[in-house]
Amino acid sequence: MSILVTGGAGYIGSHVARLLEERGEAVVVIDDFSSGFRSRVSGQVVELDLGAADATARLIDVMQEHGVSAVVHLAALKDVAESVAEPERYYRVNVGGLGHLLEAMRSAGVHQIVFSSSAAVYGAVQDVVVTERTPCSPINPYGQTKLIGEWMLGAAGDAWGLRAISLRYFNVAGAGWDDLADTAATNLIPIVVARTRRGEPAVVFGDHHDTPDGTCVRDYIHVADLARAHLAAVDTLRCDDGFVGPVNIGTGTGASVREVVTEVSEALGVPTRIRIDDARAGDPAAVVADPSVAAERLGWHARHGLDAIVRSALGVVRA
Ligand code: UDP
């Protein structure tokens, strides 16, 4: 029996695939290589675009050929600004791709899925600490496609007994292995690392937010911890009466933009340089996960804090 990892050549998916392989699981990776790299994958890999017209038939073949018993689904587009500019593409790939995957799973008799969801499903939260009972009201097409994905899984559960755990990632960063590091630099930590290395000041979006130092607070989660959460979810689904539903994946501790910038400059051994810019439209002041469901239902908790995340992002220390 094997585990299918969609998006397994991507930043997060490659960490999940490698961790599964390290503990002796048979893994099949699917990726369209639109943003993933072949160099990140070592085992079985099938090039396949989940949004393609023939994707369902090809997925059924892959599932039957490899004896797939569970799917970890990460293949998706994830750039918030791009999703606002190109909502149709985000819906086609993220929602349409999941539709093909679920049709194939139903046909092939695969009943377990771990879904890559996001704290973006919550939208502009009022309370700092977010639980899974916090109302979902996404404010961009990216977050909408993730929430729709969760609804699709619930509907498939009702219709044919699919068992799904949706991991709502908070702010993912760092690297578990240097060769799997994030190369996109679209989020705060890689952006600040890149700017600091170039000798440029970090740009801070607003310093008058309602937080202790005025800069936004987020819950940064090490990608190696996040990958372990996927394995814990796979194990939970293997128990017939195990938990299904959404789970926050964060540390429960927030860090401000200013703290992140300080951590990066200390790790690089240079003075902290900051340029304050306008606040970003719609940016909530503080978003921190309540990770207690992950602890209770998956037996998972984060092991790494901000310093380990930043140091691994610099390629200094492995997780
Ligand atoms: N941010 C910033 N400067 C940057 C990039 C991001 O001040 O160059 C802030 C952003 O306003 C947010 C936090 O850093 O408060 C994390 O942003 P990111 O885009 O990484 O993730 P988000 O929480 O928005 O999904």
Tab-separated table of C-alpha atoms and ligand atoms in Angstrom:
chain	number	residue	atom	x	y	z
A	1	MET	CA	0.000	0.000	0.000
A	2	SER	CA	1.300	3.464	-0.757
A	3	ILE	CA	0.554	7.102	-0.012
A	4	LEU	CA	-0.050	9.531	-2.858
A	5	VAL	CA	1.397	12.999	-2.240
A	6	THR	CA	0.099	15.577	-4.699
A	7	GLY	CA	2.355	18.597	-5.017
A	8	GLY	CA	5.174	16.461	-3.631
A	9	ALA	CA	7.839	18.434	-5.523
A	10	GLY	CA	6.777	21.689	-3.858
A	11	TYR	CA	8.219	23.336	-0.766
A	12	ILE	CA	5.888	21.749	1.799
A	13	GLY	CA	4.989	18.615	-0.187
A	14	SER	CA	8.625	17.600	-0.586
A	15	HIS	CA	9.109	17.788	3.191
A	16	VAL	CA	6.038	15.580	3.687
A	17	ALA	CA	7.163	13.050	1.040
A	18	ARG	CA	10.689	12.813	2.439
A	19	LEU	CA	9.471	12.363	6.018
A	20	LEU	CA	7.062	9.617	4.920
A	21	GLU	CA	9.869	7.866	3.031
A	22	GLU	CA	12.207	8.188	6.001
A	23	ARG	CA	9.824	6.190	8.140
A	24	GLY	CA	9.534	3.498	5.474
A	25	GLU	CA	6.261	4.366	3.728
A	26	ALA	CA	5.856	3.720	0.006
A	27	VAL	CA	5.247	7.141	-1.554
A	28	VAL	CA	4.077	8.204	-5.000
A	29	VAL	CA	4.467	11.879	-5.838
A	30	ILE	CA	2.280	13.695	-8.346
A	31	ASP	CA	3.312	17.141	-9.519
A	32	ASP	CA	2.874	19.268	-12.628
A	33	PHE	CA	6.224	20.977	-11.939
A	34	SER	CA	4.675	24.417	-12.445
A	35	SER	CA	6.418	25.560	-9.265
A	36	GLY	CA	7.937	22.341	-7.864
A	37	PHE	CA	11.364	20.947	-8.726
A	38	ARG	CA	12.330	17.440	-9.838
A	39	SER	CA	15.461	17.705	-7.707
A	40	ARG	CA	13.292	17.685	-4.558
A	41	VAL	CA	11.845	14.224	-5.315
A	42	SER	CA	13.770	10.983	-5.055
A	43	GLY	CA	11.223	8.143	-5.316
A	44	GLN	CA	8.260	7.374	-7.568
A	45	VAL	CA	7.009	10.461	-9.399
A	46	VAL	CA	4.264	11.009	-11.973
A	47	GLU	CA	4.005	14.297	-13.897
A	48	LEU	CA	0.334	15.198	-13.931
A	49	ASP	CA	-1.717	18.414	-13.882
A	50	LEU	CA	-4.734	17.753	-11.627
A	51	GLY	CA	-6.729	20.367	-13.546
A	52	ALA	CA	-6.249	18.666	-16.949
A	53	ALA	CA	-9.271	17.185	-18.712
A	54	ASP	CA	-7.897	13.627	-18.494
A	55	ALA	CA	-6.685	13.956	-14.884
A	56	THR	CA	-9.364	11.737	-13.299
A	57	ALA	CA	-8.639	8.758	-15.567
A	58	ARG	CA	-4.880	9.112	-15.120
A	59	LEU	CA	-5.255	9.406	-11.332
A	60	ILE	CA	-7.332	6.224	-11.200
A	61	ASP	CA	-4.554	4.411	-13.090
A	62	VAL	CA	-1.895	5.736	-10.692
A	63	MET	CA	-3.944	4.770	-7.621
A	64	GLN	CA	-4.577	1.256	-8.901
A	65	GLU	CA	-1.053	0.671	-10.163
A	66	HIS	CA	0.559	1.741	-6.863
A	67	GLY	CA	-2.060	0.379	-4.467
A	68	VAL	CA	-2.736	3.822	-2.989
A	69	SER	CA	-4.501	3.692	0.391
A	70	ALA	CA	-4.388	7.387	1.347
A	71	VAL	CA	-3.775	10.768	-0.283
A	72	VAL	CA	-1.980	13.839	1.054
A	73	HIS	CA	-3.198	16.656	-1.187
A	74	LEU	CA	-1.015	19.732	-1.434
A	75	ALA	CA	-1.007	20.488	-5.177
A	76	ALA	CA	-2.515	23.974	-5.463
A	77	LEU	CA	-1.796	27.620	-6.223
A	78	LYS	CA	-1.051	29.666	-3.096
A	79	ASP	CA	-0.220	33.281	-3.896
A	80	VAL	CA	-2.886	35.521	-2.348
A	81	ALA	CA	-2.221	38.575	-4.545
A	82	GLU	CA	-2.184	36.423	-7.684
A	83	SER	CA	-5.505	34.869	-6.626
A	84	VAL	CA	-7.083	38.339	-6.444
A	85	ALA	CA	-5.832	39.132	-9.967
A	86	GLU	CA	-6.647	35.713	-11.494
A	87	PRO	CA	-9.542	34.187	-9.519
A	88	GLU	CA	-10.656	31.933	-12.418
A	89	ARG	CA	-7.291	30.172	-12.530
A	90	TYR	CA	-7.296	29.700	-8.750
A	91	TYR	CA	-10.783	28.186	-8.825
A	92	ARG	CA	-9.927	25.963	-11.818
A	93	VAL	CA	-6.724	24.605	-10.309
A	94	ASN	CA	-7.583	24.471	-6.601
A	95	VAL	CA	-11.274	23.561	-6.767
A	96	GLY	CA	-11.349	21.815	-10.168
A	97	GLY	CA	-8.184	19.852	-9.360
A	98	LEU	CA	-9.647	18.627	-6.083
A	99	GLY	CA	-12.844	17.616	-7.921
A	100	HIS	CA	-10.827	15.382	-10.258
A	101	LEU	CA	-8.885	13.947	-7.338
A	102	LEU	CA	-12.066	13.094	-5.392
A	103	GLU	CA	-13.697	11.474	-8.435
A	104	ALA	CA	-10.627	9.314	-8.860
A	105	MET	CA	-10.463	8.411	-5.154
A	106	ARG	CA	-14.118	7.394	-5.198
A	107	SER	CA	-13.614	5.228	-8.293
A	108	ALA	CA	-10.432	3.642	-6.962
A	109	GLY	CA	-11.912	3.065	-3.493
A	110	VAL	CA	-9.459	5.357	-1.642
A	111	HIS	CA	-11.173	6.750	1.456
A	112	GLN	CA	-8.526	8.765	3.331
A	113	ILE	CA	-7.209	12.248	2.562
A	114	VAL	CA	-5.127	14.856	4.356
A	115	PHE	CA	-5.898	18.244	2.816
A	116	SER	CA	-3.593	21.232	2.735
A	117	SER	CA	-5.855	24.025	3.995
A	118	SER	CA	-4.949	27.421	5.395
A	119	ALA	CA	-5.628	29.937	8.140
A	120	ALA	CA	-6.754	32.078	5.160
A	121	VAL	CA	-10.157	30.354	5.523
A	122	TYR	CA	-10.780	32.499	8.632
A	123	GLY	CA	-10.355	35.848	6.867
A	124	ALA	CA	-10.110	39.098	8.823
A	125	VAL	CA	-10.301	37.684	12.335
A	126	GLN	CA	-11.374	39.835	15.257
A	127	ASP	CA	-9.888	37.724	18.048
A	128	VAL	CA	-6.141	37.223	18.207
A	129	VAL	CA	-6.354	33.524	19.051
A	130	VAL	CA	-8.097	31.461	16.382
A	131	THR	CA	-9.808	28.142	17.141
A	132	GLU	CA	-11.412	25.770	14.640
A	133	ARG	CA	-14.769	27.156	15.809
A	134	THR	CA	-13.826	30.701	14.746
A	135	PRO	CA	-16.229	31.550	11.873
A	136	CYS	CA	-14.744	31.100	8.390
A	137	SER	CA	-15.044	34.148	6.163
A	138	PRO	CA	-12.171	34.241	3.671
A	139	ILE	CA	-11.335	37.637	2.172
A	140	ASN	CA	-9.558	36.553	-1.021
A	141	PRO	CA	-10.033	33.902	-3.746
A	142	TYR	CA	-7.133	31.828	-2.393
A	143	GLY	CA	-8.827	31.466	1.006
A	144	GLN	CA	-12.178	30.849	-0.699
A	145	THR	CA	-10.784	27.930	-2.708
A	146	LYS	CA	-9.398	26.378	0.492
A	147	LEU	CA	-12.730	26.691	2.307
A	148	ILE	CA	-14.601	25.271	-0.694
A	149	GLY	CA	-12.096	22.405	-0.682
A	150	GLU	CA	-12.991	21.655	2.940
A	151	TRP	CA	-16.709	21.722	2.030
A	152	MET	CA	-16.077	19.319	-0.870
A	153	LEU	CA	-14.376	16.895	1.509
A	154	GLY	CA	-17.289	17.107	3.943
A	155	ALA	CA	-19.792	16.479	1.160
A	156	ALA	CA	-17.802	13.486	-0.098
A	157	GLY	CA	-17.738	12.209	3.476
A	158	ASP	CA	-21.533	12.332	3.593
A	159	ALA	CA	-21.944	10.864	0.108
A	160	TRP	CA	-19.470	7.979	0.086
A	161	GLY	CA	-17.655	7.848	3.403
A	162	LEU	CA	-14.495	9.818	2.593
A	163	ARG	CA	-12.480	10.454	5.751
A	164	ALA	CA	-10.639	13.781	5.654
A	165	ILE	CA	-8.456	15.897	7.898
A	166	SER	CA	-7.914	19.489	6.741
A	167	LEU	CA	-4.762	21.033	8.134
A	168	ARG	CA	-5.181	24.795	8.408
A	169	TYR	CA	-1.606	26.012	8.138
A	170	PHE	CA	-0.605	29.257	9.822
A	171	ASN	CA	2.583	31.051	8.623
A	172	VAL	CA	4.901	28.335	7.313
A	173	ALA	CA	8.636	29.010	7.014
A	174	GLY	CA	12.091	27.491	7.390
A	175	ALA	CA	13.592	24.337	5.925
A	176	GLY	CA	13.900	20.796	7.270
A	177	TRP	CA	16.579	20.029	4.683
A	178	ASP	CA	18.580	22.674	2.835
A	179	ASP	CA	17.741	21.237	-0.598
A	180	LEU	CA	13.981	21.551	0.113
A	181	ALA	CA	14.084	25.233	1.159
A	182	ASP	CA	11.444	27.715	-0.025
A	183	THR	CA	12.697	29.470	-3.140
A	184	ALA	CA	9.625	31.618	-3.771
A	185	ALA	CA	10.339	34.491	-1.326
A	186	THR	CA	6.725	35.656	-1.262
A	187	ASN	CA	6.330	35.581	2.541
A	188	LEU	CA	7.817	37.661	5.320
A	189	ILE	CA	10.714	35.460	6.489
A	190	PRO	CA	12.246	34.651	3.053
A	191	ILE	CA	11.672	38.260	1.941
A	192	VAL	CA	13.459	39.657	4.998
A	193	VAL	CA	16.299	37.130	4.658
A	194	ALA	CA	16.779	38.092	0.991
A	195	ARG	CA	16.689	41.850	1.673
A	196	THR	CA	19.015	41.638	4.682
A	197	ARG	CA	21.507	39.574	2.684
A	198	ARG	CA	21.458	42.237	-0.043
A	199	GLY	CA	22.139	44.891	2.614
A	200	GLU	CA	18.672	46.425	2.176
A	201	PRO	CA	16.372	47.413	5.062
A	202	ALA	CA	13.408	45.145	5.794
A	203	VAL	CA	10.111	46.743	4.761
A	204	VAL	CA	7.508	46.680	7.553
A	205	PHE	CA	3.879	47.095	6.535
A	206	GLY	CA	2.635	49.462	9.238
A	207	ASP	CA	3.756	50.077	12.828
A	208	HIS	CA	0.475	51.399	14.267
A	209	HIS	CA	-1.354	48.111	14.552
A	210	ASP	CA	-3.005	47.171	17.834
A	211	THR	CA	-0.091	44.984	18.998
A	212	PRO	CA	2.636	45.448	21.661
A	213	ASP	CA	5.202	46.915	19.221
A	214	GLY	CA	2.731	48.172	16.619
A	215	THR	CA	3.740	45.663	13.916
A	216	CYS	CA	1.608	42.696	12.880
A	217	VAL	CA	1.794	39.461	14.848
A	218	ARG	CA	1.640	36.031	13.203
A	219	ASP	CA	2.117	32.407	14.253
A	220	TYR	CA	5.212	31.109	12.402
A	221	ILE	CA	5.388	27.339	12.050
A	222	HIS	CA	8.484	25.404	11.038
A	223	VAL	CA	7.932	23.429	7.837
A	224	ALA	CA	9.491	20.342	9.475
A	225	ASP	CA	6.882	20.550	12.262
A	226	LEU	CA	4.186	21.020	9.635
A	227	ALA	CA	5.390	17.950	7.737
A	228	ARG	CA	5.183	15.897	10.965
A	229	ALA	CA	1.586	17.092	11.366
A	230	HIS	CA	0.746	15.463	8.007
A	231	LEU	CA	2.156	12.149	9.185
A	232	ALA	CA	0.173	12.424	12.417
A	233	ALA	CA	-2.960	13.087	10.347
A	234	VAL	CA	-2.269	10.058	8.110
A	235	ASP	CA	-1.922	7.911	11.238
A	236	THR	CA	-5.140	9.297	12.703
A	237	LEU	CA	-7.058	8.494	9.506
A	238	ARG	CA	-5.741	4.909	9.599
A	239	CYS	CA	-7.713	4.361	12.816
A	240	ASP	CA	-11.225	3.572	11.623
A	241	ASP	CA	-12.877	5.653	14.325
A	242	GLY	CA	-10.194	8.376	14.327
A	243	PHE	CA	-10.897	12.101	14.162
A	244	VAL	CA	-11.949	13.805	10.912
A	245	GLY	CA	-12.332	17.560	10.369
A	246	PRO	CA	-10.286	20.774	10.368
A	247	VAL	CA	-7.195	21.240	12.546
A	248	ASN	CA	-5.147	24.380	13.142
A	249	ILE	CA	-1.431	23.846	12.638
A	250	GLY	CA	0.470	26.554	14.484
A	251	THR	CA	2.606	26.960	17.577
A	252	GLY	CA	0.167	28.975	19.683
A	253	THR	CA	2.795	31.708	20.057
A	254	GLY	CA	2.899	34.887	18.007
A	255	ALA	CA	5.878	36.899	16.772
A	256	SER	CA	5.749	40.469	15.472
A	257	VAL	CA	7.250	41.601	12.166
A	258	ARG	CA	9.782	43.598	14.176
A	259	GLU	CA	10.766	40.477	16.147
A	260	VAL	CA	11.177	38.505	12.918
A	261	VAL	CA	13.422	41.199	11.423
A	262	THR	CA	15.522	41.322	14.607
A	263	GLU	CA	15.865	37.527	14.635
A	264	VAL	CA	17.023	37.511	10.992
A	265	SER	CA	19.600	40.274	11.447
A	266	GLU	CA	20.951	38.619	14.624
A	267	ALA	CA	21.256	35.275	12.818
A	268	LEU	CA	23.116	36.985	9.970
A	269	GLY	CA	25.227	39.039	12.413
A	270	VAL	CA	24.285	42.431	10.980
A	271	PRO	CA	22.537	45.490	12.511
A	272	THR	CA	18.723	45.551	12.269
A	273	ARG	CA	17.540	47.941	9.546
A	274	ILE	CA	13.838	48.663	9.057
A	275	ARG	CA	11.839	50.876	6.704
A	276	ILE	CA	8.251	51.483	7.759
A	277	ASP	CA	5.800	51.389	4.859
A	278	ASP	CA	2.005	51.764	4.711
A	279	ALA	CA	-0.072	49.046	6.342
A	280	ARG	CA	-1.289	46.433	3.848
A	281	ALA	CA	-5.033	46.627	3.112
A	282	GLY	CA	-7.028	44.079	5.093
A	283	ASP	CA	-4.034	42.884	7.131
A	284	PRO	CA	-5.295	41.671	10.534
A	285	ALA	CA	-3.153	42.987	13.425
A	286	ALA	CA	-2.609	39.619	15.083
A	287	VAL	CA	-3.408	36.009	14.145
A	288	VAL	CA	-2.277	33.157	16.389
A	289	ALA	CA	-3.445	29.543	16.319
A	290	ASP	CA	-5.043	27.742	19.208
A	291	PRO	CA	-3.274	24.416	18.520
A	292	SER	CA	-5.103	22.381	21.188
A	293	VAL	CA	-7.174	20.304	18.723
A	294	ALA	CA	-3.944	19.238	16.990
A	295	ALA	CA	-2.541	18.138	20.356
A	296	GLU	CA	-5.704	16.318	21.455
A	297	ARG	CA	-6.746	14.716	18.150
A	298	LEU	CA	-3.450	14.213	16.301
A	299	GLY	CA	-1.076	13.981	19.271
A	300	TRP	CA	0.975	16.701	17.557
A	301	HIS	CA	2.594	19.876	18.776
A	302	ALA	CA	5.259	22.157	17.314
A	303	ARG	CA	8.819	21.562	18.504
A	304	HIS	CA	10.526	24.582	16.931
A	305	GLY	CA	10.310	28.289	17.696
A	306	LEU	CA	11.140	31.391	15.678
A	307	ASP	CA	14.913	31.167	16.162
A	308	ALA	CA	15.064	27.630	14.725
A	309	ILE	CA	12.781	28.627	11.853
A	310	VAL	CA	14.918	31.615	10.923
A	311	ARG	CA	18.221	29.734	11.280
A	312	SER	CA	16.976	26.889	9.107
A	313	ALA	CA	15.760	29.423	6.531
A	314	LEU	CA	19.319	30.728	6.352
A	315	GLY	CA	20.611	27.234	5.747
A	316	VAL	CA	22.553	27.401	9.034
A	317	VAL	CA	20.960	24.581	10.962
A	318	ARG	CA	18.807	21.624	9.969
A	319	ALA	CA	15.627	20.832	11.908
B	1	UDP	N1	5.013	41.800	6.024
B	1	UDP	C1	5.836	42.923	6.143
B	1	UDP	N2	6.784	43.131	5.190
B	1	UDP	C2	6.986	42.278	4.137
B	1	UDP	C3	6.153	41.140	4.027
B	1	UDP	C4	5.175	40.926	4.982
B	1	UDP	O1	5.704	43.712	7.079
B	1	UDP	O2	7.893	42.542	3.320
B	1	UDP	C5	4.021	41.506	7.078
B	1	UDP	C6	2.586	41.366	6.593
B	1	UDP	O3	1.942	42.610	6.612
B	1	UDP	C7	2.011	40.406	7.645
B	1	UDP	C8	3.210	39.541	8.050
B	1	UDP	O4	4.367	40.250	7.617
B	1	UDP	O5	1.593	41.114	8.783
B	1	UDP	C9	3.203	38.174	7.382
B	1	UDP	O6	2.984	38.359	5.995
B	1	UDP	P1	2.954	37.147	4.962
B	1	UDP	O7	2.627	37.735	3.627
B	1	UDP	O8	4.207	36.362	5.089
B	1	UDP	O9	1.776	36.224	5.500
B	1	UDP	P2	0.211	36.522	5.823
B	1	UDP	O10	0.091	36.447	7.307
B	1	UDP	O11	-0.122	37.861	5.285
B	1	UDP	O12	-0.503	35.424	5.152
